[in-house]
Amino acid sequence: MIAIIGGGPGGLTLARVLHVHGIAAVVYERDASRDARDQGSMLDLHTDTGQAALRAAGLEQEFLRHARREGQDLRMFDFTGALLLQEVTPDDAPMARPEIDRADLRDLLLRSLPADTIRWGSAFQYADGHTLHFADGSTATCDLLVGADGANSRVRPLLTDVRPEHTGSISILSAIHDADRTQPELAAMVGRGNFWAFGPDRRLAAQRNGNGTITVGVSLQGPPDFDPPAVGELLDGWAPEFQRLLAACDEPFVVRPLSVLPIGLTWPRRPGVTLLGDAAHLMPPVGEGANHAMLDGAELARAIAAHPGDVEAALDLYEPAMFARAAETARRSAAAAELLTGPDAGEKVLRFFTPEPAD
């Protein structure tokens, strides 16, 4: 039996592609139900990673029916309110990086699986050989244990002592619900996709979700236990419209420290255990994490299908390729994250999107 710890995009993609190949798996998810909590903001799925995984899962066309092409729009300002860049996605633009609500993606994957695949309310605690132990006292046995349980993985310590390290950055997050009705002027300012504003030492970001919610966040440097100032002071000295955007948020602000695993992390092979996604290669949040988690899931499933009854041969195929792919993407992600920091972040990002023409 294949046990997948974590019902996020990576774990569910693994279960789905295994199902396509006629291989059963069980996903153990700590959430009590599919509706136990909000799934967060949008994901942009890339053609060669997230979308490739959905093709392997036989779900590409259904994904495209839910995806938002216009979510690729971008508006960029400096803190005084000056427009630096505006990209509007044409109606016939390729679906290279379309956005989808995390909840819609999760539902798409859940609907594609037999109902008994997911064991809700199953918080994994530890493994003793092939026996899995859960917080409610229950146990299960497996032939292959896959940690798809994110940044704070409980499966990872079976393979390595390495833990995520704080990057020095934090995000302070909230949201505006039903924004077109409750805050029409601010909703029009944010637009159809991503909205960024850069100040000397912090960045304001907002993003329209498909359900009418706008997520809002301020990113800045600070320790993991950062105690944020009052909302009205977060953007002191910024243009009034940006301050109004924060003031309009109708959820409590949450502080999230940003952590990463070392670039190029590997571990010695351990029979019957592996990782995927953030559990294996936590990167800066610049649009690659979910995409690579899903690709990991698809590639691991295909390796298992290519070696029926031989889990170790499948892992010998999967892990080296995953390590190499993740290291390269982590390097690119670190470079992208560096663009978003420092007093000249706005200038760096603008140069990235508008490079000078070659001679």
Tab-separated table of C-alpha atoms in Angstrom:
chain	number	residue	atom	x	y	z
A	1	MET	CA	0.000	0.000	0.000
A	2	ILE	CA	1.176	3.545	-0.802
A	3	ALA	CA	0.570	6.075	1.978
A	4	ILE	CA	0.653	9.766	1.067
A	5	ILE	CA	0.884	12.187	3.975
A	6	GLY	CA	-0.727	15.488	2.972
A	7	GLY	CA	-3.635	16.320	0.694
A	8	GLY	CA	-2.220	19.405	-1.021
A	9	PRO	CA	-1.664	19.750	-4.777
A	10	GLY	CA	1.385	17.474	-4.793
A	11	GLY	CA	-0.078	14.654	-2.742
A	12	LEU	CA	-3.388	14.687	-4.617
A	13	THR	CA	-1.627	14.755	-7.993
A	14	LEU	CA	0.404	11.713	-6.968
A	15	ALA	CA	-2.766	9.876	-5.927
A	16	ARG	CA	-4.555	10.831	-9.139
A	17	VAL	CA	-1.779	9.774	-11.534
A	18	LEU	CA	-1.419	6.492	-9.617
A	19	HIS	CA	-5.178	6.007	-10.019
A	20	VAL	CA	-4.864	6.636	-13.783
A	21	HIS	CA	-2.352	3.768	-13.844
A	22	GLY	CA	-4.604	1.509	-11.787
A	23	ILE	CA	-2.542	1.766	-8.600
A	24	ALA	CA	-4.278	2.377	-5.277
A	25	ALA	CA	-3.031	4.822	-2.662
A	26	VAL	CA	-4.356	6.404	0.520
A	27	VAL	CA	-3.959	10.112	1.280
A	28	TYR	CA	-3.840	10.964	4.983
A	29	GLU	CA	-4.884	14.603	5.485
A	30	ARG	CA	-4.900	16.377	8.847
A	31	ASP	CA	-7.861	18.646	7.880
A	32	ALA	CA	-11.103	17.314	9.354
A	33	SER	CA	-12.919	17.690	6.016
A	34	ARG	CA	-12.507	19.210	2.580
A	35	ASP	CA	-14.190	22.401	3.824
A	36	ALA	CA	-12.382	22.632	7.166
A	37	ARG	CA	-10.363	25.728	6.249
A	38	ASP	CA	-9.834	28.304	3.554
A	39	GLN	CA	-7.345	27.085	0.938
A	40	GLY	CA	-5.720	30.469	0.345
A	41	SER	CA	-5.122	32.553	-2.743
A	42	MET	CA	-4.479	31.806	-6.394
A	43	LEU	CA	-1.913	29.566	-8.055
A	44	ASP	CA	-0.436	30.176	-11.486
A	45	LEU	CA	0.204	26.807	-13.109
A	46	HIS	CA	2.988	26.699	-15.686
A	47	THR	CA	2.861	24.793	-18.945
A	48	ASP	CA	5.925	22.643	-18.296
A	49	THR	CA	5.331	21.823	-14.613
A	50	GLY	CA	1.873	22.158	-13.038
A	51	GLN	CA	0.006	21.872	-16.322
A	52	ALA	CA	2.241	18.981	-17.419
A	53	ALA	CA	1.285	17.175	-14.203
A	54	LEU	CA	-2.395	17.734	-14.924
A	55	ARG	CA	-1.918	16.350	-18.427
A	56	ALA	CA	-0.455	13.200	-16.887
A	57	ALA	CA	-3.488	13.134	-14.580
A	58	GLY	CA	-5.922	13.448	-17.487
A	59	LEU	CA	-7.273	16.697	-16.039
A	60	GLU	CA	-5.795	19.365	-18.305
A	61	GLN	CA	-9.014	20.279	-20.105
A	62	GLU	CA	-11.012	20.493	-16.888
A	63	PHE	CA	-8.292	22.704	-15.418
A	64	LEU	CA	-8.429	25.046	-18.415
A	65	ARG	CA	-12.189	25.438	-17.926
A	66	HIS	CA	-11.558	26.712	-14.376
A	67	ALA	CA	-8.357	28.701	-15.042
A	68	ARG	CA	-8.343	32.482	-15.364
A	69	ARG	CA	-6.318	33.740	-18.325
A	70	GLU	CA	-6.826	37.312	-17.138
A	71	GLY	CA	-5.167	36.389	-13.842
A	72	GLN	CA	-1.865	36.846	-15.696
A	73	ASP	CA	-2.433	40.639	-15.690
A	74	LEU	CA	0.063	42.733	-13.725
A	75	ARG	CA	-0.036	46.291	-12.370
A	76	MET	CA	3.059	47.689	-10.705
A	77	PHE	CA	3.453	51.008	-8.816
A	78	ASP	CA	5.925	52.764	-6.605
A	79	PHE	CA	4.850	53.821	-3.118
A	80	THR	CA	3.920	57.339	-4.277
A	81	GLY	CA	1.244	55.904	-6.580
A	82	ALA	CA	3.178	56.308	-9.847
A	83	LEU	CA	2.400	53.524	-12.331
A	84	LEU	CA	5.588	51.691	-13.297
A	85	LEU	CA	4.204	48.876	-15.459
A	86	GLN	CA	0.882	47.540	-16.673
A	87	GLU	CA	0.467	44.241	-18.507
A	88	VAL	CA	-2.999	43.364	-19.789
A	89	THR	CA	-3.519	39.815	-21.012
A	90	PRO	CA	-5.259	39.626	-24.422
A	91	ASP	CA	-8.334	37.411	-24.650
A	92	ASP	CA	-6.504	35.111	-27.069
A	93	ALA	CA	-3.202	34.964	-25.135
A	94	PRO	CA	-1.680	31.512	-24.548
A	95	MET	CA	-2.555	29.901	-21.233
A	96	ALA	CA	1.122	29.870	-20.243
A	97	ARG	CA	0.661	30.726	-16.547
A	98	PRO	CA	-3.091	31.031	-15.923
A	99	GLU	CA	-4.353	31.427	-12.386
A	100	ILE	CA	-6.704	29.079	-10.549
A	101	ASP	CA	-8.135	29.319	-7.050
A	102	ARG	CA	-6.434	26.831	-4.747
A	103	ALA	CA	-9.860	25.627	-3.643
A	104	ASP	CA	-10.907	24.991	-7.252
A	105	LEU	CA	-7.704	23.065	-7.964
A	106	ARG	CA	-8.133	20.979	-4.831
A	107	ASP	CA	-11.765	20.209	-5.699
A	108	LEU	CA	-10.771	19.271	-9.254
A	109	LEU	CA	-8.251	16.753	-7.914
A	110	LEU	CA	-10.543	15.437	-5.170
A	111	ARG	CA	-13.386	14.801	-7.629
A	112	SER	CA	-11.023	12.734	-9.772
A	113	LEU	CA	-10.300	10.246	-6.960
A	114	PRO	CA	-12.363	7.443	-5.444
A	115	ALA	CA	-14.077	8.712	-2.316
A	116	ASP	CA	-12.193	6.337	-0.014
A	117	THR	CA	-8.788	7.613	-1.165
A	118	ILE	CA	-8.761	10.466	1.378
A	119	ARG	CA	-8.665	9.818	5.114
A	120	TRP	CA	-9.689	13.144	6.640
A	121	GLY	CA	-8.709	14.093	10.173
A	122	SER	CA	-5.563	11.953	10.029
A	123	ALA	CA	-2.670	13.913	11.541
A	124	PHE	CA	0.504	11.887	11.004
A	125	GLN	CA	2.830	11.766	14.018
A	126	TYR	CA	5.604	9.261	13.278
A	127	ALA	CA	6.484	5.977	11.586
A	128	ASP	CA	7.806	2.849	13.257
A	129	GLY	CA	9.136	0.741	10.422
A	130	HIS	CA	6.188	0.203	8.076
A	131	THR	CA	3.649	1.247	10.724
A	132	LEU	CA	2.255	4.784	10.683
A	133	HIS	CA	1.004	6.438	13.857
A	134	PHE	CA	-1.576	9.233	13.923
A	135	ALA	CA	-2.581	11.813	16.527
A	136	ASP	CA	-5.892	10.094	17.290
A	137	GLY	CA	-4.104	6.861	18.260
A	138	SER	CA	-4.891	5.029	15.032
A	139	THR	CA	-2.271	3.185	12.990
A	140	ALA	CA	-1.822	1.985	9.427
A	141	THR	CA	0.781	0.030	7.509
A	142	CYS	CA	2.326	0.785	4.131
A	143	ASP	CA	4.935	-0.370	1.638
A	144	LEU	CA	5.813	3.195	0.581
A	145	LEU	CA	5.505	6.339	2.702
A	146	VAL	CA	5.462	9.625	0.770
A	147	GLY	CA	5.824	12.891	2.667
A	148	ALA	CA	3.751	15.480	0.830
A	149	ASP	CA	3.167	17.371	4.055
A	150	GLY	CA	4.742	20.710	3.301
A	151	ALA	CA	7.296	22.981	4.911
A	152	ASN	CA	6.949	21.534	8.423
A	153	SER	CA	6.949	17.938	7.225
A	154	ARG	CA	6.790	15.213	9.863
A	155	VAL	CA	8.055	12.684	7.324
A	156	ARG	CA	11.233	14.627	6.429
A	157	PRO	CA	13.040	13.773	9.718
A	158	LEU	CA	12.991	10.112	8.649
A	159	LEU	CA	15.395	11.084	5.853
A	160	THR	CA	17.368	14.143	6.989
A	161	ASP	CA	17.932	16.346	10.038
A	162	VAL	CA	17.889	19.489	7.868
A	163	ARG	CA	15.112	21.936	8.742
A	164	PRO	CA	13.828	25.056	6.965
A	165	GLU	CA	15.659	28.286	7.782
A	166	HIS	CA	14.152	31.756	8.027
A	167	THR	CA	15.008	33.901	4.992
A	168	GLY	CA	14.818	37.180	6.896
A	169	SER	CA	11.544	38.077	5.174
A	170	ILE	CA	8.012	38.052	6.530
A	171	SER	CA	4.589	38.608	4.993
A	172	ILE	CA	1.627	40.200	6.768
A	173	LEU	CA	-1.542	38.932	5.097
A	174	SER	CA	-5.270	39.628	5.003
A	175	ALA	CA	-8.096	39.853	2.453
A	176	ILE	CA	-11.089	41.829	1.204
A	177	HIS	CA	-14.152	39.692	0.529
A	178	ASP	CA	-16.693	40.385	-2.231
A	179	ALA	CA	-14.449	43.276	-3.227
A	180	ASP	CA	-16.342	44.418	-6.339
A	181	ARG	CA	-19.419	45.085	-4.201
A	182	THR	CA	-17.853	46.226	-0.927
A	183	GLN	CA	-14.837	48.165	-2.281
A	184	PRO	CA	-15.452	48.857	-5.986
A	185	GLU	CA	-12.813	51.616	-6.323
A	186	LEU	CA	-10.117	49.528	-4.700
A	187	ALA	CA	-11.139	46.477	-6.728
A	188	ALA	CA	-10.793	48.516	-9.919
A	189	MET	CA	-7.360	49.723	-8.800
A	190	VAL	CA	-6.128	46.160	-8.177
A	191	GLY	CA	-7.453	44.978	-11.537
A	192	ARG	CA	-7.936	41.426	-12.801
A	193	GLY	CA	-4.684	39.813	-11.698
A	194	ASN	CA	-1.609	40.766	-9.681
A	195	PHE	CA	-0.936	44.183	-8.150
A	196	TRP	CA	2.406	45.242	-6.690
A	197	ALA	CA	3.627	48.475	-5.116
A	198	PHE	CA	7.243	48.969	-4.031
A	199	GLY	CA	8.538	51.191	-1.254
A	200	PRO	CA	12.023	51.720	0.130
A	201	ASP	CA	11.851	48.796	2.569
A	202	ARG	CA	8.663	46.851	1.859
A	203	ARG	CA	6.317	45.656	-0.851
A	204	LEU	CA	2.546	45.720	-1.029
A	205	ALA	CA	0.899	42.958	-3.054
A	206	ALA	CA	-2.713	42.221	-3.887
A	207	GLN	CA	-4.309	39.577	-6.067
A	208	ARG	CA	-7.819	39.011	-7.302
A	209	ASN	CA	-9.213	35.538	-6.683
A	210	GLY	CA	-11.819	33.918	-8.873
A	211	ASN	CA	-14.401	34.030	-6.053
A	212	GLY	CA	-14.315	37.841	-5.805
A	213	THR	CA	-11.919	37.982	-2.839
A	214	ILE	CA	-8.784	40.114	-3.072
A	215	THR	CA	-5.860	38.867	-1.000
A	216	VAL	CA	-3.603	41.610	0.368
A	217	GLY	CA	-0.136	41.368	1.872
A	218	VAL	CA	2.830	43.472	2.951
A	219	SER	CA	6.299	41.902	2.674
A	220	LEU	CA	9.295	43.255	4.589
A	221	GLN	CA	12.404	42.159	6.447
A	222	GLY	CA	11.967	40.973	10.006
A	223	PRO	CA	12.569	38.135	12.473
A	224	PRO	CA	10.282	35.086	12.662
A	225	ASP	CA	8.617	36.491	15.811
A	226	PHE	CA	8.052	39.923	14.261
A	227	ASP	CA	5.469	42.003	16.106
A	228	PRO	CA	3.818	44.147	13.424
A	229	PRO	CA	2.784	47.736	14.029
A	230	ALA	CA	-0.838	48.818	13.760
A	231	VAL	CA	-2.314	48.420	10.293
A	232	GLY	CA	-2.420	52.182	9.858
A	233	GLU	CA	1.355	52.369	10.365
A	234	LEU	CA	2.374	49.537	8.012
A	235	LEU	CA	2.424	51.859	5.002
A	236	ASP	CA	3.255	55.133	6.724
A	237	GLY	CA	4.241	57.711	4.097
A	238	TRP	CA	2.726	55.753	1.194
A	239	ALA	CA	0.059	57.077	-1.165
A	240	PRO	CA	-3.420	57.197	0.433
A	241	GLU	CA	-4.932	54.631	-1.952
A	242	PHE	CA	-2.505	51.983	-0.725
A	243	GLN	CA	-3.316	52.771	2.887
A	244	ARG	CA	-7.023	52.470	2.051
A	245	LEU	CA	-6.380	49.039	0.558
A	246	LEU	CA	-4.981	47.815	3.881
A	247	ALA	CA	-7.695	49.533	5.907
A	248	ALA	CA	-10.404	47.807	3.832
A	249	CYS	CA	-9.215	44.302	4.751
A	250	ASP	CA	-11.923	42.415	6.634
A	251	GLU	CA	-9.876	39.501	8.005
A	252	PRO	CA	-7.383	39.633	10.895
A	253	PHE	CA	-3.839	40.178	9.652
A	254	VAL	CA	-1.609	37.109	9.921
A	255	VAL	CA	2.207	37.245	10.120
A	256	ARG	CA	3.958	34.518	8.138
A	257	PRO	CA	7.743	34.170	8.306
A	258	LEU	CA	9.222	32.936	5.023
A	259	SER	CA	11.546	29.940	5.264
A	260	VAL	CA	13.440	27.778	2.763
A	261	LEU	CA	15.354	24.528	2.656
A	262	PRO	CA	18.960	24.615	1.425
A	263	ILE	CA	19.335	24.629	-2.348
A	264	GLY	CA	20.412	21.210	-3.557
A	265	LEU	CA	19.220	19.305	-0.476
A	266	THR	CA	19.514	15.526	-0.901
A	267	TRP	CA	19.432	12.554	1.461
A	268	PRO	CA	20.675	8.966	1.435
A	269	ARG	CA	18.177	6.511	0.059
A	270	ARG	CA	16.015	4.976	2.765
A	271	PRO	CA	13.878	2.015	1.676
A	272	GLY	CA	10.178	2.733	1.501
A	273	VAL	CA	10.255	6.504	2.233
A	274	THR	CA	10.465	9.619	0.046
A	275	LEU	CA	9.321	13.233	-0.152
A	276	LEU	CA	7.821	15.606	-2.674
A	277	GLY	CA	7.045	19.316	-2.946
A	278	ASP	CA	7.806	21.676	-0.066
A	279	ALA	CA	8.671	18.743	2.179
A	280	ALA	CA	11.621	18.026	-0.159
A	281	HIS	CA	12.606	21.437	-1.533
A	282	LEU	CA	10.924	24.404	0.146
A	283	MET	CA	11.628	27.490	-1.999
A	284	PRO	CA	10.817	31.216	-1.815
A	285	PRO	CA	7.153	31.862	-2.709
A	286	VAL	CA	7.690	33.146	-6.248
A	287	GLY	CA	5.316	30.828	-8.123
A	288	GLU	CA	7.250	27.557	-8.352
A	289	GLY	CA	6.354	25.606	-5.211
A	290	ALA	CA	2.958	24.143	-6.107
A	291	ASN	CA	4.008	23.638	-9.723
A	292	HIS	CA	6.980	21.512	-8.737
A	293	ALA	CA	5.045	19.652	-6.057
A	294	MET	CA	2.542	18.590	-8.701
A	295	LEU	CA	5.273	17.624	-11.155
A	296	ASP	CA	6.992	15.634	-8.392
A	297	GLY	CA	3.733	13.802	-7.764
A	298	ALA	CA	3.231	12.984	-11.440
A	299	GLU	CA	6.843	11.862	-11.925
A	300	LEU	CA	6.821	9.670	-8.815
A	301	ALA	CA	3.563	8.047	-9.920
A	302	ARG	CA	4.981	7.329	-13.371
A	303	ALA	CA	8.128	5.835	-11.835
A	304	ILE	CA	6.008	3.542	-9.660
A	305	ALA	CA	3.896	2.529	-12.653
A	306	ALA	CA	7.053	1.793	-14.666
A	307	HIS	CA	8.309	-0.600	-11.948
A	308	PRO	CA	5.267	-2.550	-10.746
A	309	GLY	CA	5.941	-4.251	-7.447
A	310	ASP	CA	9.429	-2.731	-7.089
A	311	VAL	CA	9.199	0.423	-4.972
A	312	GLU	CA	12.962	0.757	-4.618
A	313	ALA	CA	13.544	0.755	-8.372
A	314	ALA	CA	10.877	3.462	-8.661
A	315	LEU	CA	12.591	5.609	-6.022
A	316	ASP	CA	15.978	5.084	-7.682
A	317	LEU	CA	14.411	6.579	-10.816
A	318	TYR	CA	12.437	9.356	-9.120
A	319	GLU	CA	14.744	10.837	-6.488
A	320	PRO	CA	17.867	11.722	-8.554
A	321	ALA	CA	15.739	13.421	-11.222
A	322	MET	CA	13.725	15.281	-8.567
A	323	PHE	CA	16.890	16.430	-6.771
A	324	ALA	CA	18.400	17.856	-9.960
A	325	ARG	CA	15.182	19.529	-11.101
A	326	ALA	CA	14.493	21.043	-7.679
A	327	ALA	CA	18.029	22.401	-7.271
A	328	GLU	CA	17.861	24.274	-10.572
A	329	THR	CA	14.414	25.690	-9.822
A	330	ALA	CA	15.452	26.661	-6.286
A	331	ARG	CA	18.384	28.637	-7.690
A	332	ARG	CA	16.067	30.521	-10.048
A	333	SER	CA	13.566	31.104	-7.258
A	334	ALA	CA	16.246	32.507	-4.964
A	335	ALA	CA	17.317	34.922	-7.707
A	336	ALA	CA	13.703	35.981	-8.238
A	337	ALA	CA	13.215	36.512	-4.509
A	338	GLU	CA	16.327	38.689	-4.430
A	339	LEU	CA	14.751	40.960	-7.061
A	340	LEU	CA	11.864	41.608	-4.681
A	341	THR	CA	14.017	42.847	-1.784
A	342	GLY	CA	16.082	45.941	-1.084
A	343	PRO	CA	15.465	49.663	-1.565
A	344	ASP	CA	15.798	49.287	-5.349
A	345	ALA	CA	13.409	46.320	-5.625
A	346	GLY	CA	10.963	48.198	-7.841
A	347	GLU	CA	13.726	49.178	-10.261
A	348	LYS	CA	15.090	45.620	-10.372
A	349	VAL	CA	11.680	44.110	-11.078
A	350	LEU	CA	10.921	46.731	-13.718
A	351	ARG	CA	14.194	45.936	-15.504
A	352	PHE	CA	13.316	42.250	-15.378
A	353	PHE	CA	9.964	42.823	-17.087
A	354	THR	CA	11.246	45.455	-19.523
A	355	PRO	CA	14.794	44.415	-20.506
A	356	GLU	CA	16.762	46.692	-22.763
A	357	PRO	CA	16.785	45.513	-26.384
A	358	ALA	CA	19.935	43.795	-27.550
A	359	ASP	CA	22.245	45.751	-29.851
